[in-house]
Amino acid sequence: MAMVDQPLYPFAVLIDELKNEDIQLRLNSIRQLSTIARALGEERTRKELIPFLSKNNDDDDEVLLAMAEELGVFIPYVGGVEHSNVLLPPLETPCTVEETCVKDKSVESLCRIGAQMKEQDLVEHFIPLVKRLAAGEWFTARVSSCGLFHIAYPSAPEVVKTELRTIYGQLCQDDMPMIRRSGATNLGKFAATVEAPHLKSDIMFVFEDVTQDDQDSVRLLAVEGCAALGKLLEPQDCVAHILPVIVNFSQLNYFLYRTSHGVFVTWLQINYMSYVKLLVLIPPGQNWFLPMLGCCVIEAEVRIAAAGKVTKFFRILLVLSWRNDTNVILADEIGLGKTVLLVSMLGFHQNAQQIHGPFLVVVPLTTLSNWAKEFTKWLLEMNIIIYVGTQLVDRRVILVHMQMKL
C-alpha cells in the first residue's frame, strides 16, 4: 500500500471531518486549522485551505463561530500581511447569517485583519467587501457592514470616501430597524475616522436623523453615541448639536432615555479641559443640568443611574461656578464625596490653572484630622497648614510661615 504524502494527510482529514454529520467532529476540525495550516505551509494554505473554507457552506452556527474566531488570527499562516486579503472571502459568508454572535465575531475578525492590511489591499479588497455587504439583499449583511466602515474609510480615495459616507447615511435610514440600530451603534467609531468638515455636515446629519427615529431602541443607541461624538466636536458644536439632544431625552417619560443621559456627563469628565469651555458657552439662566440629574423622578432605575453620576457632575459644577464667581453649597450626607470634590477642585486650581493659593478651608474640629489626611494624600505638592485657635498672634505666625513656603 502506497504511503500517503504527509502534508496532504491533514488536509484530507479536514475535508472528511467537515463533511461529517457529527457537529462535534466538525467543530474540533475547525479548531485545528492553525495546526493544519502549519503542516500545509503558507502557499498551500492560501491556494487550497482558504478556498476550501470559502466554499464550505456549513450551516451550523457553532462551526461558523469557531471558523470566524480562528481566521481572525490567521495572517501569519497565509504568509503575512502581504497576503491577508485571502482571508476576507471565508469571513464574508458568516457576516450574512442570522445568529448575532457569529456576525459579531466575523466583523471583529475582519476589523482585526483590515487594521493590518496595506492601504492598496484595503482599496482593492476590503472596501469592495464593505460595499457588497452594504448592498446585500438580506438584512444581516447590511447589519454587519456598519461595523466595517471605520476600517475602510481612512484608506479610501476622496471619491470613494464620499460614496462611503453616503452609503452609511442610507444604512441609518434603512427600512429595517436592525440595520438602523447597527448604524447608530457604530456611528461613533465611523465618525472618529471622518474629516472635520464632513463630520459637522454629513455625520451630524446622520446623528440628528437617528435621534428622531421612530424606533425607541434606535434613539436610545443614538443617545449612547453622544459621548463618542462629543469627543470629536468643538465645545460650541456640542452646545449646538449634542446638548439639546441630551436635554430632550432626559425630559422624556420613557425612563430608558433618562437613564442613558449619564454618558454625556461621562464624556465631560473624560474631556476635562473641554467641558469647562463647553459649560461657559451655555447661556446664563439655562438650568439644563437640573432635569438631567434625574434624582427626583419616579423610576428607581433612573435614580440609580443619576446617583452614579452625581459626584462627577458636581465636580464639573464646581469648576463652572468658580469661573462665574458664584457660590456653591454641597449639602450631601456623610460619605458621598464632599471632601474629595473639594480636594480635586483645589488640585485643579494648582495644577491646571497654576493658582497656588492661599486657600482657606474651614471645617469642624471633629473632622479636621481627616481633611488634613486627605489633602496630604492627594495633593503632595500643596503646603498644608492646620490652624486651630482665634488669637491674632497665631494668625500672624501662620502668615509668616506661608510666605516662607510660597
PDB file of N, CA and C in Angstrom, residues 175-247:
ATOM      1  N   ASP A 175     -35.078  50.643   5.910  1.00  0.00           N
ATOM      2  CA  ASP A 175     -36.412  50.269   6.378  1.00  0.00           C
ATOM      3  C   ASP A 175     -36.371  49.306   7.555  1.00  0.00           C
ATOM      4  N   MET A 176     -35.276  48.533   7.673  1.00  0.00           N
ATOM      5  CA  MET A 176     -35.164  47.539   8.729  1.00  0.00           C
ATOM      6  C   MET A 176     -34.598  48.167  10.002  1.00  0.00           C
ATOM      7  N   PRO A 177     -35.320  48.098  11.121  1.00  0.00           N
ATOM      8  CA  PRO A 177     -34.827  48.681  12.379  1.00  0.00           C
ATOM      9  C   PRO A 177     -33.492  48.095  12.832  1.00  0.00           C
ATOM     10  N   MET A 178     -33.247  46.803  12.549  1.00  0.00           N
ATOM     11  CA  MET A 178     -31.984  46.187  12.961  1.00  0.00           C
ATOM     12  C   MET A 178     -30.797  46.861  12.304  1.00  0.00           C
ATOM     13  N   ILE A 179     -30.956  47.274  11.059  1.00  0.00           N
ATOM     14  CA  ILE A 179     -29.859  47.939  10.346  1.00  0.00           C
ATOM     15  C   ILE A 179     -29.645  49.336  10.906  1.00  0.00           C
ATOM     16  N   ARG A 180     -30.734  50.031  11.193  1.00  0.00           N
ATOM     17  CA  ARG A 180     -30.602  51.374  11.769  1.00  0.00           C
ATOM     18  C   ARG A 180     -29.954  51.307  13.155  1.00  0.00           C
ATOM     19  N   ARG A 181     -30.283  50.253  13.919  1.00  0.00           N
ATOM     20  CA  ARG A 181     -29.653  50.077  15.232  1.00  0.00           C
ATOM     21  C   ARG A 181     -28.152  49.865  15.089  1.00  0.00           C
ATOM     22  N   SER A 182     -27.758  49.044  14.121  1.00  0.00           N
ATOM     23  CA  SER A 182     -26.335  48.812  13.893  1.00  0.00           C
ATOM     24  C   SER A 182     -25.633  50.092  13.455  1.00  0.00           C
ATOM     25  N   GLY A 183     -26.316  50.870  12.619  1.00  0.00           N
ATOM     26  CA  GLY A 183     -25.739  52.148  12.197  1.00  0.00           C
ATOM     27  C   GLY A 183     -25.556  53.108  13.357  1.00  0.00           C
ATOM     28  N   ALA A 184     -26.552  53.173  14.244  1.00  0.00           N
ATOM     29  CA  ALA A 184     -26.451  54.049  15.414  1.00  0.00           C
ATOM     30  C   ALA A 184     -25.363  53.576  16.370  1.00  0.00           C
ATOM     31  N   THR A 185     -25.219  52.254  16.516  1.00  0.00           N
ATOM     32  CA  THR A 185     -24.209  51.697  17.415  1.00  0.00           C
ATOM     33  C   THR A 185     -22.801  52.022  16.952  1.00  0.00           C
ATOM     34  N   ASN A 186     -22.553  51.932  15.655  1.00  0.00           N
ATOM     35  CA  ASN A 186     -21.204  52.104  15.115  1.00  0.00           C
ATOM     36  C   ASN A 186     -20.924  53.520  14.625  1.00  0.00           C
ATOM     37  N   LEU A 187     -21.871  54.436  14.825  1.00  0.00           N
ATOM     38  CA  LEU A 187     -21.705  55.791  14.315  1.00  0.00           C
ATOM     39  C   LEU A 187     -20.487  56.485  14.936  1.00  0.00           C
ATOM     40  N   GLY A 188     -20.264  56.280  16.229  1.00  0.00           N
ATOM     41  CA  GLY A 188     -19.130  56.928  16.887  1.00  0.00           C
ATOM     42  C   GLY A 188     -17.802  56.486  16.326  1.00  0.00           C
ATOM     43  N   LYS A 189     -17.636  55.179  16.082  1.00  0.00           N
ATOM     44  CA  LYS A 189     -16.383  54.671  15.526  1.00  0.00           C
ATOM     45  C   LYS A 189     -16.155  55.187  14.111  1.00  0.00           C
ATOM     46  N   PHE A 190     -17.217  55.220  13.320  1.00  0.00           N
ATOM     47  CA  PHE A 190     -17.084  55.735  11.952  1.00  0.00           C
ATOM     48  C   PHE A 190     -16.784  57.227  11.970  1.00  0.00           C
ATOM     49  N   ALA A 191     -17.460  57.968  12.848  1.00  0.00           N
ATOM     50  CA  ALA A 191     -17.255  59.417  12.919  1.00  0.00           C
ATOM     51  C   ALA A 191     -15.820  59.762  13.288  1.00  0.00           C
ATOM     52  N   ALA A 192     -15.171  58.911  14.084  1.00  0.00           N
ATOM     53  CA  ALA A 192     -13.796  59.182  14.504  1.00  0.00           C
ATOM     54  C   ALA A 192     -12.818  59.164  13.345  1.00  0.00           C
ATOM     55  N   THR A 193     -13.206  58.564  12.222  1.00  0.00           N
ATOM     56  CA  THR A 193     -12.311  58.496  11.054  1.00  0.00           C
ATOM     57  C   THR A 193     -12.644  59.551   9.994  1.00  0.00           C
ATOM     58  N   VAL A 194     -13.738  60.260  10.175  1.00  0.00           N
ATOM     59  CA  VAL A 194     -14.201  61.230   9.169  1.00  0.00           C
ATOM     60  C   VAL A 194     -13.565  62.592   9.422  1.00  0.00           C
ATOM     61  N   GLU A 195     -13.212  63.280   8.349  1.00  0.00           N
ATOM     62  CA  GLU A 195     -12.593  64.597   8.451  1.00  0.00           C
ATOM     63  C   GLU A 195     -13.562  65.604   9.073  1.00  0.00           C
ATOM     64  N   ALA A 196     -12.993  66.611   9.741  1.00  0.00           N
ATOM     65  CA  ALA A 196     -13.795  67.582  10.496  1.00  0.00           C
ATOM     66  C   ALA A 196     -14.890  68.252   9.666  1.00  0.00           C
ATOM     67  N   PRO A 197     -14.598  68.742   8.457  1.00  0.00           N
ATOM     68  CA  PRO A 197     -15.674  69.399   7.687  1.00  0.00           C
ATOM     69  C   PRO A 197     -16.864  68.477   7.412  1.00  0.00           C
ATOM     70  N   HIS A 198     -16.578  67.218   7.073  1.00  0.00           N
ATOM     71  CA  HIS A 198     -17.652  66.261   6.796  1.00  0.00           C
ATOM     72  C   HIS A 198     -18.307  65.780   8.084  1.00  0.00           C
ATOM     73  N   LEU A 199     -17.559  65.829   9.182  1.00  0.00           N
ATOM     74  CA  LEU A 199     -18.129  65.433  10.469  1.00  0.00           C
ATOM     75  C   LEU A 199     -19.274  66.357  10.848  1.00  0.00           C
ATOM     76  N   LYS A 200     -19.059  67.654  10.651  1.00  0.00           N
ATOM     77  CA  LYS A 200     -20.076  68.641  11.021  1.00  0.00           C
ATOM     78  C   LYS A 200     -21.271  68.621  10.088  1.00  0.00           C
ATOM     79  N   SER A 201     -21.070  68.157   8.871  1.00  0.00           N
ATOM     80  CA  SER A 201     -22.182  68.161   7.914  1.00  0.00           C
ATOM     81  C   SER A 201     -22.812  66.783   7.797  1.00  0.00           C
ATOM     82  N   ASP A 202     -22.098  65.852   7.173  1.00  0.00           N
ATOM     83  CA  ASP A 202     -22.686  64.540   6.885  1.00  0.00           C
ATOM     84  C   ASP A 202     -22.989  63.743   8.148  1.00  0.00           C
ATOM     85  N   ILE A 203     -21.998  63.614   9.030  1.00  0.00           N
ATOM     86  CA  ILE A 203     -22.169  62.743  10.194  1.00  0.00           C
ATOM     87  C   ILE A 203     -23.195  63.314  11.163  1.00  0.00           C
ATOM     88  N   MET A 204     -23.140  64.614  11.407  1.00  0.00           N
ATOM     89  CA  MET A 204     -24.114  65.210  12.319  1.00  0.00           C
ATOM     90  C   MET A 204     -25.526  65.134  11.754  1.00  0.00           C
ATOM     91  N   PHE A 205     -25.646  65.165  10.439  1.00  0.00           N
ATOM     92  CA  PHE A 205     -26.959  64.983   9.812  1.00  0.00           C
ATOM     93  C   PHE A 205     -27.478  63.578  10.103  1.00  0.00           C
ATOM     94  N   VAL A 206     -26.589  62.587   9.981  1.00  0.00           N
ATOM     95  CA  VAL A 206     -26.977  61.210  10.287  1.00  0.00           C
ATOM     96  C   VAL A 206     -27.345  61.084  11.761  1.00  0.00           C
ATOM     97  N   PHE A 207     -26.554  61.714  12.641  1.00  0.00           N
ATOM     98  CA  PHE A 207     -26.807  61.643  14.077  1.00  0.00           C
ATOM     99  C   PHE A 207     -28.175  62.242  14.419  1.00  0.00           C
ATOM    100  N   GLU A 208     -28.469  63.403  13.894  1.00  0.00           N
ATOM    101  CA  GLU A 208     -29.756  64.035  14.170  1.00  0.00           C
ATOM    102  C   GLU A 208     -30.905  63.206  13.616  1.00  0.00           C
ATOM    103  N   ASP A 209     -30.634  62.508  12.518  1.00  0.00           N
ATOM    104  CA  ASP A 209     -31.670  61.669  11.922  1.00  0.00           C
ATOM    105  C   ASP A 209     -31.998  60.484  12.816  1.00  0.00           C
ATOM    106  N   VAL A 210     -30.959  59.799  13.350  1.00  0.00           N
ATOM    107  CA  VAL A 210     -31.220  58.621  14.187  1.00  0.00           C
ATOM    108  C   VAL A 210     -31.800  59.009  15.545  1.00  0.00           C
ATOM    109  N   THR A 211     -31.522  60.227  16.012  1.00  0.00           N
ATOM    110  CA  THR A 211     -32.119  60.650  17.281  1.00  0.00           C
ATOM    111  C   THR A 211     -33.612  60.923  17.149  1.00  0.00           C
ATOM    112  N   GLN A 212     -34.093  61.020  15.914  1.00  0.00           N
ATOM    113  CA  GLN A 212     -35.518  61.237  15.674  1.00  0.00           C
ATOM    114  C   GLN A 212     -36.184  59.996  15.072  1.00  0.00           C
ATOM    115  N   ASP A 213     -35.510  58.851  15.178  1.00  0.00           N
ATOM    116  CA  ASP A 213     -36.037  57.613  14.616  1.00  0.00           C
ATOM    117  C   ASP A 213     -37.345  57.230  15.315  1.00  0.00           C
ATOM    118  N   ASP A 214     -38.195  56.519  14.601  1.00  0.00           N
ATOM    119  CA  ASP A 214     -39.475  56.127  15.191  1.00  0.00           C
ATOM    120  C   ASP A 214     -39.359  54.901  16.091  1.00  0.00           C
ATOM    121  N   GLN A 215     -38.173  54.276  16.127  1.00  0.00           N
ATOM    122  CA  GLN A 215     -37.946  53.126  16.995  1.00  0.00           C
ATOM    123  C   GLN A 215     -37.213  53.563  18.270  1.00  0.00           C
ATOM    124  N   ASP A 216     -37.768  53.170  19.424  1.00  0.00           N
ATOM    125  CA  ASP A 216     -37.144  53.545  20.693  1.00  0.00           C
ATOM    126  C   ASP A 216     -35.707  53.052  20.803  1.00  0.00           C
ATOM    127  N   SER A 217     -35.468  51.814  20.371  1.00  0.00           N
ATOM    128  CA  SER A 217     -34.136  51.226  20.515  1.00  0.00           C
ATOM    129  C   SER A 217     -33.092  51.984  19.706  1.00  0.00           C
ATOM    130  N   VAL A 218     -33.476  52.495  18.529  1.00  0.00           N
ATOM    131  CA  VAL A 218     -32.544  53.253  17.697  1.00  0.00           C
ATOM    132  C   VAL A 218     -32.209  54.579  18.355  1.00  0.00           C
ATOM    133  N   ARG A 219     -33.221  55.252  18.867  1.00  0.00           N
ATOM    134  CA  ARG A 219     -32.983  56.543  19.526  1.00  0.00           C
ATOM    135  C   ARG A 219     -32.123  56.366  20.769  1.00  0.00           C
ATOM    136  N   LEU A 220     -32.349  55.276  21.499  1.00  0.00           N
ATOM    137  CA  LEU A 220     -31.559  55.021  22.703  1.00  0.00           C
ATOM    138  C   LEU A 220     -30.089  54.826  22.363  1.00  0.00           C
ATOM    139  N   LEU A 221     -29.804  54.058  21.312  1.00  0.00           N
ATOM    140  CA  LEU A 221     -28.416  53.857  20.881  1.00  0.00           C
ATOM    141  C   LEU A 221     -27.789  55.152  20.398  1.00  0.00           C
ATOM    142  N   ALA A 222     -28.597  56.023  19.801  1.00  0.00           N
ATOM    143  CA  ALA A 222     -28.087  57.321  19.359  1.00  0.00           C
ATOM    144  C   ALA A 222     -27.641  58.160  20.546  1.00  0.00           C
ATOM    145  N   VAL A 223     -28.417  58.113  21.631  1.00  0.00           N
ATOM    146  CA  VAL A 223     -28.045  58.865  22.829  1.00  0.00           C
ATOM    147  C   VAL A 223     -26.736  58.337  23.408  1.00  0.00           C
ATOM    148  N   GLU A 224     -26.578  57.012  23.419  1.00  0.00           N
ATOM    149  CA  GLU A 224     -25.351  56.434  23.936  1.00  0.00           C
ATOM    150  C   GLU A 224     -24.144  56.809  23.075  1.00  0.00           C
ATOM    151  N   GLY A 225     -24.382  57.151  21.814  1.00  0.00           N
ATOM    152  CA  GLY A 225     -23.283  57.578  20.947  1.00  0.00           C
ATOM    153  C   GLY A 225     -22.885  59.027  21.132  1.00  0.00           C
ATOM    154  N   CYS A 226     -23.618  59.754  21.966  1.00  0.00           N
ATOM    155  CA  CYS A 226     -23.300  61.163  22.182  1.00  0.00           C
ATOM    156  C   CYS A 226     -21.896  61.354  22.751  1.00  0.00           C
ATOM    157  N   ALA A 227     -21.485  60.445  23.646  1.00  0.00           N
ATOM    158  CA  ALA A 227     -20.173  60.569  24.267  1.00  0.00           C
ATOM    159  C   ALA A 227     -19.067  60.485  23.220  1.00  0.00           C
ATOM    160  N   ALA A 228     -19.194  59.522  22.286  1.00  0.00           N
ATOM    161  CA  ALA A 228     -18.171  59.365  21.251  1.00  0.00           C
ATOM    162  C   ALA A 228     -18.138  60.573  20.326  1.00  0.00           C
ATOM    163  N   LEU A 229     -19.299  61.071  19.935  1.00  0.00           N
ATOM    164  CA  LEU A 229     -19.337  62.241  19.052  1.00  0.00           C
ATOM    165  C   LEU A 229     -18.848  63.490  19.774  1.00  0.00           C
ATOM    166  N   GLY A 230     -19.183  63.611  21.058  1.00  0.00           N
ATOM    167  CA  GLY A 230     -18.780  64.791  21.808  1.00  0.00           C
ATOM    168  C   GLY A 230     -17.284  64.962  21.876  1.00  0.00           C
ATOM    169  N   LYS A 231     -16.535  63.850  21.875  1.00  0.00           N
ATOM    170  CA  LYS A 231     -15.073  63.941  21.916  1.00  0.00           C
ATOM    171  C   LYS A 231     -14.500  64.528  20.629  1.00  0.00           C
ATOM    172  N   LEU A 232     -15.247  64.418  19.544  1.00  0.00           N
ATOM    173  CA  LEU A 232     -14.738  64.835  18.235  1.00  0.00           C
ATOM    174  C   LEU A 232     -15.103  66.268  17.882  1.00  0.00           C
ATOM    175  N   LEU A 233     -16.098  66.832  18.555  1.00  0.00           N
ATOM    176  CA  LEU A 233     -16.608  68.155  18.195  1.00  0.00           C
ATOM    177  C   LEU A 233     -16.009  69.239  19.068  1.00  0.00           C
ATOM    178  N   GLU A 234     -15.999  70.447  18.542  1.00  0.00           N
ATOM    179  CA  GLU A 234     -15.612  71.607  19.331  1.00  0.00           C
ATOM    180  C   GLU A 234     -16.711  71.903  20.348  1.00  0.00           C
ATOM    181  N   PRO A 235     -16.355  72.540  21.481  1.00  0.00           N
ATOM    182  CA  PRO A 235     -17.364  72.813  22.508  1.00  0.00           C
ATOM    183  C   PRO A 235     -18.606  73.519  21.989  1.00  0.00           C
ATOM    184  N   GLN A 236     -18.422  74.520  21.097  1.00  0.00           N
ATOM    185  CA  GLN A 236     -19.593  75.235  20.598  1.00  0.00           C
ATOM    186  C   GLN A 236     -20.498  74.341  19.759  1.00  0.00           C
ATOM    187  N   ASP A 237     -19.891  73.345  19.066  1.00  0.00           N
ATOM    188  CA  ASP A 237     -20.702  72.412  18.289  1.00  0.00           C
ATOM    189  C   ASP A 237     -21.450  71.443  19.200  1.00  0.00           C
ATOM    190  N   CYS A 238     -20.827  71.104  20.336  1.00  0.00           N
ATOM    191  CA  CYS A 238     -21.518  70.250  21.310  1.00  0.00           C
ATOM    192  C   CYS A 238     -22.753  70.952  21.868  1.00  0.00           C
ATOM    193  N   VAL A 239     -22.600  72.236  22.153  1.00  0.00           N
ATOM    194  CA  VAL A 239     -23.735  73.008  22.663  1.00  0.00           C
ATOM    195  C   VAL A 239     -24.849  73.064  21.619  1.00  0.00           C
ATOM    196  N   ALA A 240     -24.459  73.199  20.351  1.00  0.00           N
ATOM    197  CA  ALA A 240     -25.456  73.358  19.290  1.00  0.00           C
ATOM    198  C   ALA A 240     -26.135  72.040  18.918  1.00  0.00           C
ATOM    199  N   HIS A 241     -25.383  70.916  18.950  1.00  0.00           N
ATOM    200  CA  HIS A 241     -25.921  69.670  18.401  1.00  0.00           C
ATOM    201  C   HIS A 241     -26.125  68.564  19.435  1.00  0.00           C
ATOM    202  N   ILE A 242     -25.192  68.426  20.376  1.00  0.00           N
ATOM    203  CA  ILE A 242     -25.249  67.303  21.314  1.00  0.00           C
ATOM    204  C   ILE A 242     -26.116  67.619  22.525  1.00  0.00           C
ATOM    205  N   LEU A 243     -25.864  68.774  23.136  1.00  0.00           N
ATOM    206  CA  LEU A 243     -26.548  69.122  24.374  1.00  0.00           C
ATOM    207  C   LEU A 243     -28.074  69.150  24.234  1.00  0.00           C
ATOM    208  N   PRO A 244     -28.647  69.738  23.183  1.00  0.00           N
ATOM    209  CA  PRO A 244     -30.111  69.727  23.055  1.00  0.00           C
ATOM    210  C   PRO A 244     -30.691  68.313  23.004  1.00  0.00           C
ATOM    211  N   VAL A 245     -29.970  67.388  22.374  1.00  0.00           N
ATOM    212  CA  VAL A 245     -30.455  66.010  22.293  1.00  0.00           C
ATOM    213  C   VAL A 245     -30.490  65.388  23.679  1.00  0.00           C
ATOM    214  N   ILE A 246     -29.412  65.596  24.469  1.00  0.00           N
ATOM    215  CA  ILE A 246     -29.346  65.027  25.810  1.00  0.00           C
ATOM    216  C   ILE A 246     -30.451  65.599  26.691  1.00  0.00           C
ATOM    217  N   VAL A 247     -30.627  66.903  26.655  1.00  0.00           N
ATOM    218  CA  VAL A 247     -31.655  67.535  27.483  1.00  0.00           C
ATOM    219  C   VAL A 247     -33.034  67.040  27.093  1.00  0.00           C
TER     220      VAL A 247
END
